[in-house]
Amino acid sequence: MLTEFSPHVSDTAPGRGALRPARSWLHSDAPSRSLNGPWRFRLSPTASVAEDFAAEDFDDHRWDSIPVPSHWVLEGEGAYGRPIYTNIQFPFPIDPPHVPDENPTGDYRRHFDVPADWADAERVVLRFEGVESLFRVWVNGVEIGSAAGSRLAHEFDVTSAVRPGDNIVAVRVHQWSAASYVEDQDQWWLPGIFRDVTLIARPAGGIEDVWLRTGFDHGRGRLDAEITADPAAYPVTLRVPGLGVERVWATPADVAPLDVADVEPWSAERPHLYDATVSTAAETVTLRVGFRTVEIRGDRFLVNGRRVVFHGVNRHEAHPLRGRVFDEEHAREDLARMKRFNVNAIRTSHYPPHPRLLDLADELGFWVVLECDLETHGFGKVDWVGNPSDDPTWREAYLDRIERTVERDKNHPSIVIWSLGNEAGTGGNLAAMSAWVHARDAERPVHYEGDYTGEYTDLYSRMYASVPEIERIGTDGSRSTLLHCTPAQSARQRTKPFLLCEYAHAMGNGPGGFDRYEELVHRYPRVHGGFVWEWRDHGILTTTPDGTPYHAYGGDFGEVVHDGNFVMDGMLLSDDVPTPSLHEFKAVVQPLRFTFDGDKLAIANLRHSSDTSDLRFRWRVEHDGTPVDSGDLEVPVVAAGDSGRVPLPRIPVSPDAETWLTIDAVLAAGTAWAGAGHVVATAQLDRSLHRPVPGVRARTGWRPGDGTLTLGIAEFVDGSLVRLGGRDVRGPRLELFRAPTDNDEGASDEVGESDASIAGVSHAELWRRDGLDRLTTRRVTVERTEAALRTVDRVSAANSGLCVTVESLWSLEGDELELRVEIEPSLGWRTVWPRIGVRFELPDGDAPVDGAEWFGLGPHESYPDSLRAARTGRFSATVRDLSVDYARPQETGHRSGLRRLALTSADTQVLRVEALPDRHGRRPGFTLGRHTPQQIARAAHPFELPDSTTGHLIIDAAQHGLGSRACGPDVWPEFALRPESRTIRLRIAAGSPGAAADSGRTGTG
């Protein structure tokens, strides 16, 4: 049969035909067959293609084979099209509910076998867990129905179409449909059958659905069963062996709640689950039950009577090879990694995940905000005209989406909040969704950030609110109006728990200021924490024409419209490597707070429900990073929400070295997510004796000279350094530029925290305007004495009257070579600077610099507003490991608080540097890499960085903070770097042969 076009692609109805009502995803012993595996596949460029492929006798032997589940754009090395990334754009004209005729359409076919004994089944059901976007189903040539809702489960009754033995199923999937208008989430568009397909034999007398609602109150549990089954299926038996429960209900009228004594509650910290079965004579359903009570009491969100603080992440389903295709092993490790980094909550942005993920969340322990498959963000382009959220034509689709979300996952104790969706404006359809949820599940609150005035939601939620704004939200009695609210609406919103559904946009190097947000949850009980955007980058692994692998982002597949690398905004890189921001997050939200008070240590347990009996407390003392003593602290068990005090150990203090005490709280025994000894929380105490910094010796007798001389290990020609310790070195050259981070490139209109910002203009744009990336130097003077050299340079950019004066003074101080650099800007600079530092070039020669050892802050990179994960110690790393492979090259690798640095080549020290604090006690930082900031800034991908024959060492007197301006607040004023005079003071020596091998380092980068 031929058709000119499929009327279904512009149909707003959620489904047609033999589509069954939504129900739970259940573990049942009813017979089933997985239809995952190879399917025959054909891709057509439009929906206008014959439907004869569904006929039983259709010849598909020339078709390709494609795996199910998969996304067709990730198969066939581009033969079936390419992924498209958009954030707030539609990749097709905004003409709802219509989509273009150029609509890639995938046809799937496969044979499947129906066992003869399935003839006794009451019905046969074909279940699809996820298909993007609209799909139609045929069995043995009979059209069964259609459905839309890409991340939602759909079941079709195929009883009348199947037969014992061989059968044919055919599925047509359209990439674009009316549903695409309400699935404009910030992610890749990835069409295809990407979740499991299952054939299920539903037995006569079986259990259609089960909901075991639970409650917990002071040691007692409550179990309220909702069983969907025909009366003829009874008796129904509920068993919970771990609680000694066995209840038989003879009729539906007998089903009643039951109270259970001596129950262990479920929480994200102690995810205690009880195995339960619900059975009839024909079928047994297995569930895992967690007892917990969710409630809002005033402006507090409580589970089991205790306030919850969400230290959460937004989690998309993303994998660099599989896209959104679920892999349980990878997902389990992903969640275990979250636990290891003190993540306790997940918002399923912006759709329900694969159902098995929620089993893992129940088991490992997370507070989950389960979000509906809904976003219409692209309508912002047309000022929300035609937005489906307030169009009655779309109401059925909206209600179907929330119903399928709630019904599928209602049994999971980890789900504590239902979310209607994301960035879909507001309107009557969202209010109707909320009303449906409240009627169906009165125990879990409803969230939707776009309900700014709180008309139909139970929590006040915002994304990317600034710290001052949250302070106004959290302050009792504040009369300031909230975003889009009247005074009365503002007052109402302040009566609710406040949640940051998105904050701290983790794009590239950043964000900064995690600790500022964490302080708010302790100062304002109404503030319940939030969810970082987001957990991981969405890079798709691909290769350049010459075969170089890289993680692609928007625009790398030739998309007509795209949103660039905005899809690379996670605390985990695409290849599962934690970024420094994830380490910073872990340190900021750690569940214990340590306070040093004289010879005592106060330990506050910030957990929701767990005491400290699962932890050991270890201590160690280091002198200049070298361990000298260690042991265990005897800490009495501290209950959740309480504090305890213990005496500190005796600390041996050195008169000649810095003395640091480190306390680590570690797991006493292994768990499902980490081994014994895993560090949960840590703190450091500086017990160093004061040691004076060597004074600057005044020198006289300066006379002009040609600047060609030798000072100890340093050789100069015309006043410029050419060799150090027998190897070629160039510098120091003033460096004010850094390769802009994604936050530096952010042009937010909501500026107000840095008085050097301009709304709508990025810092990076201002830096380029002022020529910080193209500075030139004019030597003003060269002078010398018998044991010193002084140069004065004027540094400025073309077409600019602004300048910086740089005085470099080299001198021999006994047997040591000292360099002091004085940096002084002219008047007239009006923007923040990215850095104030000097750069040395280290040509490879016969022994390229390939690593560093340092005493200072480490092991990871750190910046002024991202220092909580840094500890003082001795560390080492290769040049490669000093930097982070962000998907878009940018500033990386800065280590703060430098005391001593050794550059190494093949495990041998070649140069040693001691960094002296300036007159304010401020210590410099360092960056060591293979490229200049300018080279890094010109590259859009790592493979675009040029080959290098030179190392580059930058010693920074200061760096600008990171902030979150790519999508959020600017750098806090305290951490914004304004043009100012700075001093860098270094003492340099040749390396010690073999020193690197026995340096006694205590950490690695």
PDB file of C-alpha atoms in Angstrom, residues 9-103:
ATOM      1  CA  VAL A   9       3.837  12.750  12.097  1.00  0.00           C
ATOM      2  CA  SER A  10       1.763  15.875  12.773  1.00  0.00           C
ATOM      3  CA  ASP A  11      -0.677  14.143  15.120  1.00  0.00           C
ATOM      4  CA  THR A  12      -0.523  15.493  18.675  1.00  0.00           C
ATOM      5  CA  ALA A  13      -2.253  12.415  20.068  1.00  0.00           C
ATOM      6  CA  PRO A  14       0.093  10.312  22.225  1.00  0.00           C
ATOM      7  CA  GLY A  15      -0.822   7.089  20.462  1.00  0.00           C
ATOM      8  CA  ARG A  16      -3.278   5.143  18.360  1.00  0.00           C
ATOM      9  CA  GLY A  17      -4.507   1.597  17.989  1.00  0.00           C
ATOM     10  CA  ALA A  18      -3.978  -1.237  20.464  1.00  0.00           C
ATOM     11  CA  LEU A  19      -1.913   0.861  22.859  1.00  0.00           C
ATOM     12  CA  ARG A  20      -2.367  -0.376  26.418  1.00  0.00           C
ATOM     13  CA  PRO A  21      -2.598   1.723  29.603  1.00  0.00           C
ATOM     14  CA  ALA A  22       0.611   2.572  31.396  1.00  0.00           C
ATOM     15  CA  ARG A  23       1.766   0.276  34.189  1.00  0.00           C
ATOM     16  CA  SER A  24       4.828  -0.456  36.301  1.00  0.00           C
ATOM     17  CA  TRP A  25       8.006  -1.980  34.957  1.00  0.00           C
ATOM     18  CA  LEU A  26       7.795  -5.224  36.904  1.00  0.00           C
ATOM     19  CA  HIS A  27      10.078  -8.196  37.527  1.00  0.00           C
ATOM     20  CA  SER A  28       7.660 -11.021  36.718  1.00  0.00           C
ATOM     21  CA  ASP A  29       7.939 -14.737  36.126  1.00  0.00           C
ATOM     22  CA  ALA A  30       5.436 -14.489  33.288  1.00  0.00           C
ATOM     23  CA  PRO A  31       6.952 -15.832  30.041  1.00  0.00           C
ATOM     24  CA  SER A  32       8.737 -13.254  27.907  1.00  0.00           C
ATOM     25  CA  ARG A  33      11.091 -13.032  24.977  1.00  0.00           C
ATOM     26  CA  SER A  34      13.631 -10.298  24.382  1.00  0.00           C
ATOM     27  CA  LEU A  35      13.521  -8.976  20.835  1.00  0.00           C
ATOM     28  CA  ASN A  36      16.831  -7.197  21.264  1.00  0.00           C
ATOM     29  CA  GLY A  37      19.449  -8.112  18.706  1.00  0.00           C
ATOM     30  CA  PRO A  38      19.924  -7.664  14.965  1.00  0.00           C
ATOM     31  CA  TRP A  39      16.969  -6.301  12.955  1.00  0.00           C
ATOM     32  CA  ARG A  40      16.756  -5.677   9.232  1.00  0.00           C
ATOM     33  CA  PHE A  41      16.865  -1.941   8.571  1.00  0.00           C
ATOM     34  CA  ARG A  42      16.235   0.568   5.811  1.00  0.00           C
ATOM     35  CA  LEU A  43      16.483   4.351   6.066  1.00  0.00           C
ATOM     36  CA  SER A  44      14.465   6.659   3.830  1.00  0.00           C
ATOM     37  CA  PRO A  45      14.978  10.420   3.565  1.00  0.00           C
ATOM     38  CA  THR A  46      11.272  11.225   3.974  1.00  0.00           C
ATOM     39  CA  ALA A  47       8.133   9.812   5.538  1.00  0.00           C
ATOM     40  CA  SER A  48       6.637   9.462   2.042  1.00  0.00           C
ATOM     41  CA  VAL A  49       7.625   5.869   1.503  1.00  0.00           C
ATOM     42  CA  ALA A  50       5.533   2.788   0.833  1.00  0.00           C
ATOM     43  CA  GLU A  51       4.237   0.831   3.802  1.00  0.00           C
ATOM     44  CA  ASP A  52       4.455  -2.492   1.936  1.00  0.00           C
ATOM     45  CA  PHE A  53       7.555  -3.341   4.008  1.00  0.00           C
ATOM     46  CA  ALA A  54       5.181  -4.467   6.772  1.00  0.00           C
ATOM     47  CA  ALA A  55       3.765  -7.313   4.694  1.00  0.00           C
ATOM     48  CA  GLU A  56       4.762 -10.811   5.730  1.00  0.00           C
ATOM     49  CA  ASP A  57       6.127 -11.712   2.302  1.00  0.00           C
ATOM     50  CA  PHE A  58       8.141  -8.528   1.850  1.00  0.00           C
ATOM     51  CA  ASP A  59      11.676  -9.304   0.669  1.00  0.00           C
ATOM     52  CA  ASP A  60      14.138  -7.535   2.992  1.00  0.00           C
ATOM     53  CA  HIS A  61      17.260  -9.547   2.173  1.00  0.00           C
ATOM     54  CA  ARG A  62      18.923  -6.493   0.615  1.00  0.00           C
ATOM     55  CA  TRP A  63      18.359  -4.389   3.683  1.00  0.00           C
ATOM     56  CA  ASP A  64      21.128  -3.731   6.167  1.00  0.00           C
ATOM     57  CA  SER A  65      21.277  -5.186   9.652  1.00  0.00           C
ATOM     58  CA  ILE A  66      21.201  -2.886  12.674  1.00  0.00           C
ATOM     59  CA  PRO A  67      21.302  -3.691  16.383  1.00  0.00           C
ATOM     60  CA  VAL A  68      18.322  -3.016  18.586  1.00  0.00           C
ATOM     61  CA  PRO A  69      18.622  -1.159  20.847  1.00  0.00           C
ATOM     62  CA  SER A  70      20.673   1.516  19.071  1.00  0.00           C
ATOM     63  CA  HIS A  71      20.445   4.915  17.424  1.00  0.00           C
ATOM     64  CA  TRP A  72      20.686   4.669  13.663  1.00  0.00           C
ATOM     65  CA  VAL A  73      22.777   7.859  13.427  1.00  0.00           C
ATOM     66  CA  LEU A  74      25.468   6.163  15.541  1.00  0.00           C
ATOM     67  CA  GLU A  75      25.572   3.066  13.332  1.00  0.00           C
ATOM     68  CA  GLY A  76      27.012   2.509   9.883  1.00  0.00           C
ATOM     69  CA  GLU A  77      29.774   5.126  10.141  1.00  0.00           C
ATOM     70  CA  GLY A  78      27.493   7.886   8.927  1.00  0.00           C
ATOM     71  CA  ALA A  79      25.552   5.840   6.384  1.00  0.00           C
ATOM     72  CA  TYR A  80      22.309   6.629   8.226  1.00  0.00           C
ATOM     73  CA  GLY A  81      22.820  10.305   8.919  1.00  0.00           C
ATOM     74  CA  ARG A  82      24.526  12.051  11.764  1.00  0.00           C
ATOM     75  CA  PRO A  83      23.615  13.251  15.264  1.00  0.00           C
ATOM     76  CA  ILE A  84      22.319  16.772  15.787  1.00  0.00           C
ATOM     77  CA  TYR A  85      22.958  18.760  18.948  1.00  0.00           C
ATOM     78  CA  THR A  86      20.790  21.646  20.012  1.00  0.00           C
ATOM     79  CA  ASN A  87      20.127  23.153  23.396  1.00  0.00           C
ATOM     80  CA  ILE A  88      17.324  25.668  22.904  1.00  0.00           C
ATOM     81  CA  GLN A  89      16.909  25.476  19.149  1.00  0.00           C
ATOM     82  CA  PHE A  90      14.641  23.330  17.046  1.00  0.00           C
ATOM     83  CA  PRO A  91      16.508  21.667  14.147  1.00  0.00           C
ATOM     84  CA  PHE A  92      13.422  22.150  11.965  1.00  0.00           C
ATOM     85  CA  PRO A  93      11.072  25.084  11.254  1.00  0.00           C
ATOM     86  CA  ILE A  94       8.856  26.156  14.167  1.00  0.00           C
ATOM     87  CA  ASP A  95       5.535  25.267  12.588  1.00  0.00           C
ATOM     88  CA  PRO A  96       3.689  23.212  15.206  1.00  0.00           C
ATOM     89  CA  PRO A  97       2.522  20.516  15.000  1.00  0.00           C
ATOM     90  CA  HIS A  98       4.007  20.074  11.520  1.00  0.00           C
ATOM     91  CA  VAL A  99       7.499  18.861  10.631  1.00  0.00           C
ATOM     92  CA  PRO A 100       9.309  18.985   7.283  1.00  0.00           C
ATOM     93  CA  ASP A 101       8.826  16.471   4.506  1.00  0.00           C
ATOM     94  CA  GLU A 102      12.569  15.873   4.796  1.00  0.00           C
ATOM     95  CA  ASN A 103      12.000  13.537   7.702  1.00  0.00           C
TER      96      ASN A 103
END
